[in-house]
Short mmCIF file of C-alpha atoms and ligand atoms in Angstrom, two decimals:
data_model
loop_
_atom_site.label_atom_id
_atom_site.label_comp_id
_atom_site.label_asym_id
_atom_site.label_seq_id
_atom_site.Cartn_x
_atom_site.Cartn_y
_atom_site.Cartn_z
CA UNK I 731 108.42 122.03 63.20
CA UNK I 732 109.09 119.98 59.66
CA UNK I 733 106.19 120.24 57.51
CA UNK I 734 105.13 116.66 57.92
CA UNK I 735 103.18 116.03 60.93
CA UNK I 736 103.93 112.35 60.41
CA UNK I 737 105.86 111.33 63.44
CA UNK I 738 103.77 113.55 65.87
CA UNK I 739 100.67 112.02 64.75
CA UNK I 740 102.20 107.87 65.06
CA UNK I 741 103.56 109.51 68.76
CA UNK I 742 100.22 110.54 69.94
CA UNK I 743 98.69 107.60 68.60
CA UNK I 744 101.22 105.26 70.41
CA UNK I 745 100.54 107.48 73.66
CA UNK I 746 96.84 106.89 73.49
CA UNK I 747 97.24 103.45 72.95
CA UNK I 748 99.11 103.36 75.79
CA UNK I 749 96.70 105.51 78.39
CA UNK I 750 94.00 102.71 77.07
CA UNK I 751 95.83 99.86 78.14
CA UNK I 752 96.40 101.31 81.39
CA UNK I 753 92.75 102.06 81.38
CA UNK I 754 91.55 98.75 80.54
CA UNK I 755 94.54 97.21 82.79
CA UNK I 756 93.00 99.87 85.41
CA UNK I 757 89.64 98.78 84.79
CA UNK I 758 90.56 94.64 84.78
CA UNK I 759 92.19 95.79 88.67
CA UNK I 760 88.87 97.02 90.06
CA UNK I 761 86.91 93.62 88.86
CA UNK I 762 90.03 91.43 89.90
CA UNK I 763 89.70 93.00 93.23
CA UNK I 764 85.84 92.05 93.74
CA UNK I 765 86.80 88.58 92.32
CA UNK I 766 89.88 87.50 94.52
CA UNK I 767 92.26 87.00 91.60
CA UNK I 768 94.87 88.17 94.16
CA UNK I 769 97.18 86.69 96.20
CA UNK I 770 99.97 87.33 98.00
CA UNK I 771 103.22 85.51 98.71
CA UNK I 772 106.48 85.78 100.61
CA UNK I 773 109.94 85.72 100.35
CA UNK I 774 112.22 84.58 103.13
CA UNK I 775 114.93 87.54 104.46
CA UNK I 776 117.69 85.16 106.35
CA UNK I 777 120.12 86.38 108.60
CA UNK I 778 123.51 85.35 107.30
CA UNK I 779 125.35 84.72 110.14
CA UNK I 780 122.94 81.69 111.49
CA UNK I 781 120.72 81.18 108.20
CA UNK I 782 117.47 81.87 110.04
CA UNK I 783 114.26 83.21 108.87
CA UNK I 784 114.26 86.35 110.27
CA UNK I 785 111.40 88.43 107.74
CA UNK I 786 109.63 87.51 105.07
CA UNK I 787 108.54 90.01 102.60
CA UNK I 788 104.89 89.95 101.74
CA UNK I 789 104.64 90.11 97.48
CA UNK I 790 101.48 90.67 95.64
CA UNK I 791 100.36 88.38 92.56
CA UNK I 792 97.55 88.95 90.11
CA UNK I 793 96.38 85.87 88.28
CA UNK I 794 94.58 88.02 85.42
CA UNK I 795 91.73 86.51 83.92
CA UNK I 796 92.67 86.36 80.64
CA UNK I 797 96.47 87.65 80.41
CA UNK I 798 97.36 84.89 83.08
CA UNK I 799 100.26 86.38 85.95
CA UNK I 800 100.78 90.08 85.43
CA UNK I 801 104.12 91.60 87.45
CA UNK I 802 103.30 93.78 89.82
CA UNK I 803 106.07 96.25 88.09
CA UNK I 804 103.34 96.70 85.39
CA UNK I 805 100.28 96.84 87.51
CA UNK I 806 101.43 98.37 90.56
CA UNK I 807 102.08 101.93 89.24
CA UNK I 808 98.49 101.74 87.31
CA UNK I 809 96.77 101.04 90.90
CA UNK I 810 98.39 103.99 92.11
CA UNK I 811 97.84 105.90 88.95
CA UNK I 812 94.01 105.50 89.46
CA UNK I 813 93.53 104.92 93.53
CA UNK I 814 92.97 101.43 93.78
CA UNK I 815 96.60 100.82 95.60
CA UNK I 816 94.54 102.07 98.52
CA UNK I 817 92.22 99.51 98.39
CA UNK I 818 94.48 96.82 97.21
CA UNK I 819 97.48 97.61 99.74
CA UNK I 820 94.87 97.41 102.24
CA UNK I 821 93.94 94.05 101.66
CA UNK I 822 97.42 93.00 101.02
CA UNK I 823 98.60 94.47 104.47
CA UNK I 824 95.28 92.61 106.11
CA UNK I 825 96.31 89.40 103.95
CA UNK I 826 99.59 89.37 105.11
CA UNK I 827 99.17 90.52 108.60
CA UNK I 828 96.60 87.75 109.14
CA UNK I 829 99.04 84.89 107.39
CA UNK I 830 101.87 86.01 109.87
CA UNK I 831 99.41 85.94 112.66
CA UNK I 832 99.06 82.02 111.80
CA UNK I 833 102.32 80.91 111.34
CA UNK I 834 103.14 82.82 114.78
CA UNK I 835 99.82 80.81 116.60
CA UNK I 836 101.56 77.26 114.64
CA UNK I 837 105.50 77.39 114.76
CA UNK I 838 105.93 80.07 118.16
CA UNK I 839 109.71 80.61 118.45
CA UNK I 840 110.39 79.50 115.29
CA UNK I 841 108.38 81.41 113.13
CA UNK I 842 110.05 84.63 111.19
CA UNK I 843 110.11 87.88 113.69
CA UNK I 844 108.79 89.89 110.84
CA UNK I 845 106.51 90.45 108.30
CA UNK I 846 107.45 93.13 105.59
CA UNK I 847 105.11 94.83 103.52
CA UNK I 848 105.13 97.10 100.73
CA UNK I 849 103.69 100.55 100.89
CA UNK I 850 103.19 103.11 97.99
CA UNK I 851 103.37 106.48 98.16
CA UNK I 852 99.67 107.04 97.38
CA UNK I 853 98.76 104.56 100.18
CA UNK I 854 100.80 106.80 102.58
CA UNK I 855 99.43 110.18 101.23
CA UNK I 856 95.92 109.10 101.93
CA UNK I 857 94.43 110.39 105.07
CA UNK I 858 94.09 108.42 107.91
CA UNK I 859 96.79 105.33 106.52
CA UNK I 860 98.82 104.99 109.93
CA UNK I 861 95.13 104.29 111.91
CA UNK I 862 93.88 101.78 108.98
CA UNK I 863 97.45 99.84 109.72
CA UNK I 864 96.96 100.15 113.36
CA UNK I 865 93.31 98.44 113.09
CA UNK I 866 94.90 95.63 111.09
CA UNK I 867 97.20 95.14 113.71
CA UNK I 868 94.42 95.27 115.99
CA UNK I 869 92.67 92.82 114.51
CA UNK I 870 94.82 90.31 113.28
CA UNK I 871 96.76 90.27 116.39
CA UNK I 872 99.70 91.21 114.73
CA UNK I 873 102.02 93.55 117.34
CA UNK I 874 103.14 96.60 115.83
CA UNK I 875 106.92 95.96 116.51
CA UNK I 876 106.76 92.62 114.31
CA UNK I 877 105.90 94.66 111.14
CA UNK I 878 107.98 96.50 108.80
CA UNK I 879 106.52 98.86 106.21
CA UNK I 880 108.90 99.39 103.29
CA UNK I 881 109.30 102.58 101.13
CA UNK I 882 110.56 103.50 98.74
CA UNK I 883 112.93 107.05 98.74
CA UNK I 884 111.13 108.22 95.69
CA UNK I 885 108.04 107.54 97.87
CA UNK I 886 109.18 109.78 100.41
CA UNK I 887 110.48 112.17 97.89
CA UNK I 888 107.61 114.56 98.09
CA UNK I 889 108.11 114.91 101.50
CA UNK I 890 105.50 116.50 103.64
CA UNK I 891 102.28 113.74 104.00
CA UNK I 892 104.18 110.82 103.27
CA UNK I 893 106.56 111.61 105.82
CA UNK I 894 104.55 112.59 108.37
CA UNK I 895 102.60 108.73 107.67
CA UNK I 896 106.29 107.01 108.26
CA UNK I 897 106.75 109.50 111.32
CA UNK I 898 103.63 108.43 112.54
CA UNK I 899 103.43 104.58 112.23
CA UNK I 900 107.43 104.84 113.85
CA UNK I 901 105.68 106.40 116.51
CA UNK I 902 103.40 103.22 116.96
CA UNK I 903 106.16 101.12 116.78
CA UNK I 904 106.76 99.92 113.60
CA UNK I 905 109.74 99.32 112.31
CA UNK I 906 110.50 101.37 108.29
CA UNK I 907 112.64 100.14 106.03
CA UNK I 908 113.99 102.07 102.85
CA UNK I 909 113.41 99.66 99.99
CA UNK I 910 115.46 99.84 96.70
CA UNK I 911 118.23 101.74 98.46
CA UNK I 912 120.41 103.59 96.05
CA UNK I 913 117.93 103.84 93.03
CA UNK I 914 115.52 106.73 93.98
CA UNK I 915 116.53 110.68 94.78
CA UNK I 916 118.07 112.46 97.26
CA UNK I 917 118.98 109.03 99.39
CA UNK I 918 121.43 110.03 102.14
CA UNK I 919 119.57 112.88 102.97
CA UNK I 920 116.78 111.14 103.80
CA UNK I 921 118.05 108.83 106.25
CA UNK I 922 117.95 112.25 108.49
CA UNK I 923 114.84 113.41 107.45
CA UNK I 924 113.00 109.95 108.00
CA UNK I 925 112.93 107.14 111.15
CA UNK I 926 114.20 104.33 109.57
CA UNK I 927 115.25 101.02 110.77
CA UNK I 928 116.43 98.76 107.98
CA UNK I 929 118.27 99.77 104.39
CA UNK I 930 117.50 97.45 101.78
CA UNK I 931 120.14 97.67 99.49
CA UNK I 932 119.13 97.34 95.92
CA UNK I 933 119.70 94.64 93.95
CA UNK I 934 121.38 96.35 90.78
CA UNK I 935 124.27 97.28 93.28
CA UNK I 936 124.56 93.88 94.64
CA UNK I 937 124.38 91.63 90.81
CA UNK I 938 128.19 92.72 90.41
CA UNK I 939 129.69 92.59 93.81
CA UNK I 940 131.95 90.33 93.06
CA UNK I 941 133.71 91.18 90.20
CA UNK I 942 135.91 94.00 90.80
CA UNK I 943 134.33 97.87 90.68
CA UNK I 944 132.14 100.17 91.48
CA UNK I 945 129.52 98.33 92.89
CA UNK I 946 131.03 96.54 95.57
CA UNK I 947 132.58 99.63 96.56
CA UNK I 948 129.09 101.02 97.00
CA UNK I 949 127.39 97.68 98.78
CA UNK I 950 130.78 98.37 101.28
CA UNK I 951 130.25 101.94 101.34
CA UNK I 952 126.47 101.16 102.49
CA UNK I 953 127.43 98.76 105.18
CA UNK I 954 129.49 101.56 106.77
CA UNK I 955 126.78 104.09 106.64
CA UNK I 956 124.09 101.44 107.88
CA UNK I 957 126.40 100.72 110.80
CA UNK I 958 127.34 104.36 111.42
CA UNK I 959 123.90 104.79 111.75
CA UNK I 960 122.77 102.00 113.72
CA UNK I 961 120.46 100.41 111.03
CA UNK I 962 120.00 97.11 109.40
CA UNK I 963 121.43 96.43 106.04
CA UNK I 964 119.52 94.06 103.97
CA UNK I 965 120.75 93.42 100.83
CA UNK I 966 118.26 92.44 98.04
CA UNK I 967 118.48 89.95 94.81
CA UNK I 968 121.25 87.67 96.25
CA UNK I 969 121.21 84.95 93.71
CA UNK I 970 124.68 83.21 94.44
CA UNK I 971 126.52 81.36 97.17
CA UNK I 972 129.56 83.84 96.12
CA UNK I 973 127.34 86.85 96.39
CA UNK I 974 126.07 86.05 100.06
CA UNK I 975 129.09 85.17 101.74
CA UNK I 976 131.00 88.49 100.03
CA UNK I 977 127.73 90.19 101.80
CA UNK I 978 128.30 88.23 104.97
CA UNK I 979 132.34 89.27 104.80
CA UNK I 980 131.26 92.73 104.21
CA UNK I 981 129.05 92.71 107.99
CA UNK I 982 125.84 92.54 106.12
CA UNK I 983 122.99 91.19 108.97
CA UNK I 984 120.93 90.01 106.57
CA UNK I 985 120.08 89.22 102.31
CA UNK I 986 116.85 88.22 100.50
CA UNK I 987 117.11 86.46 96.88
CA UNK I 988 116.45 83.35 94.55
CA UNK I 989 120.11 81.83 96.79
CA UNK I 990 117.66 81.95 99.70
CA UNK I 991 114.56 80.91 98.44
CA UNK I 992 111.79 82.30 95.80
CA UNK I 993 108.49 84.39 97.21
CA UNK I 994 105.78 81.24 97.37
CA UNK I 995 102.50 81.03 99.24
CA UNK I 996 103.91 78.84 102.00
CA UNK I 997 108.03 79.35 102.58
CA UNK I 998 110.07 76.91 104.64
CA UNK I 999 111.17 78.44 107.17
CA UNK I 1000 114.21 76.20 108.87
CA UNK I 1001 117.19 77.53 108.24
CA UNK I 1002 119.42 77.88 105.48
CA UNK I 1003 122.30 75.58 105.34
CA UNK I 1004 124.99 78.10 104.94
CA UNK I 1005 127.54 76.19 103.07
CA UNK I 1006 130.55 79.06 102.19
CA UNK I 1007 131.37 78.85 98.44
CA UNK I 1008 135.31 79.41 99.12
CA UNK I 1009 136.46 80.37 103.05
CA UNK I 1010 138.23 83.46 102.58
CA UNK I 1011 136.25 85.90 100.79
CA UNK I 1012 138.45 89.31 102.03
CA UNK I 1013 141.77 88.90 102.77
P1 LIG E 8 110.59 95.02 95.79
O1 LIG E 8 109.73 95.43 96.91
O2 LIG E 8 111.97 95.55 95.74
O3 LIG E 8 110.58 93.43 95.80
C1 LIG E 8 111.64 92.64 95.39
C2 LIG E 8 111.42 92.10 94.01
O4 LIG E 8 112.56 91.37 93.59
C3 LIG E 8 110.27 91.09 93.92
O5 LIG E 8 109.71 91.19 92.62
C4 LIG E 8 110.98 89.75 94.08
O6 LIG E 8 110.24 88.66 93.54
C5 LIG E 8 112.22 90.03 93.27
N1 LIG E 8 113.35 89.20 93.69
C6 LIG E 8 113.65 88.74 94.92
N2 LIG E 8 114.81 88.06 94.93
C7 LIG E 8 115.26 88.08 93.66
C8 LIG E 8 116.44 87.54 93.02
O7 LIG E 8 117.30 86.91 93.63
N3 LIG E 8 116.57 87.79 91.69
C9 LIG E 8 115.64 88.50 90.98
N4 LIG E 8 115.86 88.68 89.67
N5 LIG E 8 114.53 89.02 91.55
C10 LIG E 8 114.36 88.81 92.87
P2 LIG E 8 108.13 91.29 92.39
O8 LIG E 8 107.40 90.43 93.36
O9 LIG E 8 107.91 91.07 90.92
O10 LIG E 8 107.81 92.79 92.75
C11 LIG E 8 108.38 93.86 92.04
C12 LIG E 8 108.11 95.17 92.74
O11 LIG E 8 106.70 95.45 92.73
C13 LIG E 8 108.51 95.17 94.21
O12 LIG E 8 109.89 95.42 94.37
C14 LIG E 8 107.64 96.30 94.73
O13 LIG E 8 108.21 97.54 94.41
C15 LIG E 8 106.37 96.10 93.92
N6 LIG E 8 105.44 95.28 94.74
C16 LIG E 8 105.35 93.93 94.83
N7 LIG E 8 104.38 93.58 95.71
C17 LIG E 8 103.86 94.75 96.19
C18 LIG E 8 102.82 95.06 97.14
O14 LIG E 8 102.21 94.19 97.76
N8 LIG E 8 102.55 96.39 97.34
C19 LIG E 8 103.24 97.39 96.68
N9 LIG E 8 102.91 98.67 96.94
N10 LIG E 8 104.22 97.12 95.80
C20 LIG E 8 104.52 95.82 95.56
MG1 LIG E 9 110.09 95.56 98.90
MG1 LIG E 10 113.27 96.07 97.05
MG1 LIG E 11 112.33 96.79 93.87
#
């Protein structure tokens, strides 16, 4: 080591500053929690051959006290750093459930087949997660084969619990969709290894898809193994007219992004004029 100590010392000071804003952020969770400064909102998922409303993704939102919106990209991974992603997830999941439940009773046929909701890989470690999902289910009304549980594949990574938890709520008919496919480890391998239904294909590989490269010859690679395997593809963060009807082209079922419509509290759910942005996409 150089005989200043210096830049160890500003390090560890930057790290502890850091472990006490998780803490406080931690602590600011727990009372947000007692005080309903959550809420939840969803995003349409629309098939693009017809432009229907098949799934909407339930999303979380904290309204902090003071700091106003957080993203759950910051908060999220300090829930499940200190436990309270069980508690949270499981109001989420009841949140959600119950809103589907109500736009089922109010629009029938034409309300989305699906509700989607995020699980972390603490919620599906903890003991006992596929029966606390089954007695939401239970009691929202909600049947099993309308919900989709998404992971993530560094979720499942660890293998073992959290893979016995997707096993188990596949087994009670839910459907399991890979979220952020592409980012996390070992990805191919676990479409063996797991029961899953739908691949949502990330949106970092679908941003460039239509410019020339590497990613679009991923997002078609993915279409091919998705088919192969008798999956759904979604494909995530389509922001453009160009992007969705390339995706469309490509035999993609279905896409989720800002082209489609933003997460709010209360989506519209007719469909989505599909108006092509040039006819021939692929020659
Ligand atoms: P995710 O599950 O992959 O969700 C998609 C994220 O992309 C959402 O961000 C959504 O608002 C955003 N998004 C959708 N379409 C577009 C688009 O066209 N362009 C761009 N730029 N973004 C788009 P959000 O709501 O901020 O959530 C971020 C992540 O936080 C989620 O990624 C998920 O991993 C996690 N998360 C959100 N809600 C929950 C939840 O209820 N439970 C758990 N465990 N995690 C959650
Ligand atoms: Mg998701
Ligand atoms: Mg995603
Ligand atoms: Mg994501």
């Amino acid at each position: 080591a150089k005989s200043s100590g210096t830049p160890l010392v500003v390090h560890t000071a930057e790290l502890d500053e850091c472990a006490e804003a998780a803490e406080r952020l931690g602590a600011d969770l727990r009372h947000s929690l007692d005080d309903g400064d959550f809420t939840v909102v969803y995003q349409p998922i629309v098939a693009l051959r017809t432009g229907r409303v098949v799934a909407v993704e339930a999303l979380v939102r904290w309204t902090h006290p003071i700091r106003g919106q957080v993203s759950p990209a910051d908060f999220i991974p300090v829930a499940e750093d200190n436990g309270l992603i069980v508690e949270l997830g499981e109001w989420i999941m009841r949140t959600a459930c119950r809103q589907f439940a109500r736009w089922r009773a109010e629009l029938g046929d034409t309300a989305p087949q699906y509700v989607s909701v995020n699980v972390s890989a603490r919620q599906l470690s903890e003991p006992g997660f596929p029966d606390v999902v089954a007695g939401i289910l239970m009691d929202t009304g909600v049947p099993a084969a309308a919900l989709l549980v998404e992971v993530t594949e560094t979720a499942l990574f660890g293998g073992g619990v959290a893979i016995d938890a997707v096993e188990s709520l596949h087994r009670a008919g839910i459907r399991i969709a890979l979220d952020d496919f592409g980012t996390g480890h070992s990805s191919l391998g676990l479409l063996r290894a797991v029961p899953v239904d739908v691949l949502k294909v990330d949106k970092s590989f679908v941003d460039e898809i239509t410019e020339p490269g590497r990613q679009a010859v991923i997002v078609d690679a993915l279409i091919h193994v998705s088919n192969g395997l008798g999956l759904r593809a979604v494909a995530e963060g389509v922001e453009t007219a160009e992007q969705a009807d390339y995706l469309r082209e490509l035999g993609y079922d279905c896409a989720q992004g800002w082209h489609f419509g933003r997460p709010v509290a209360q989506p519209d759910f007719g469909a989505v004029a599909l108006i092509p942005a040039r006819t021939a996409v692929i020659d």
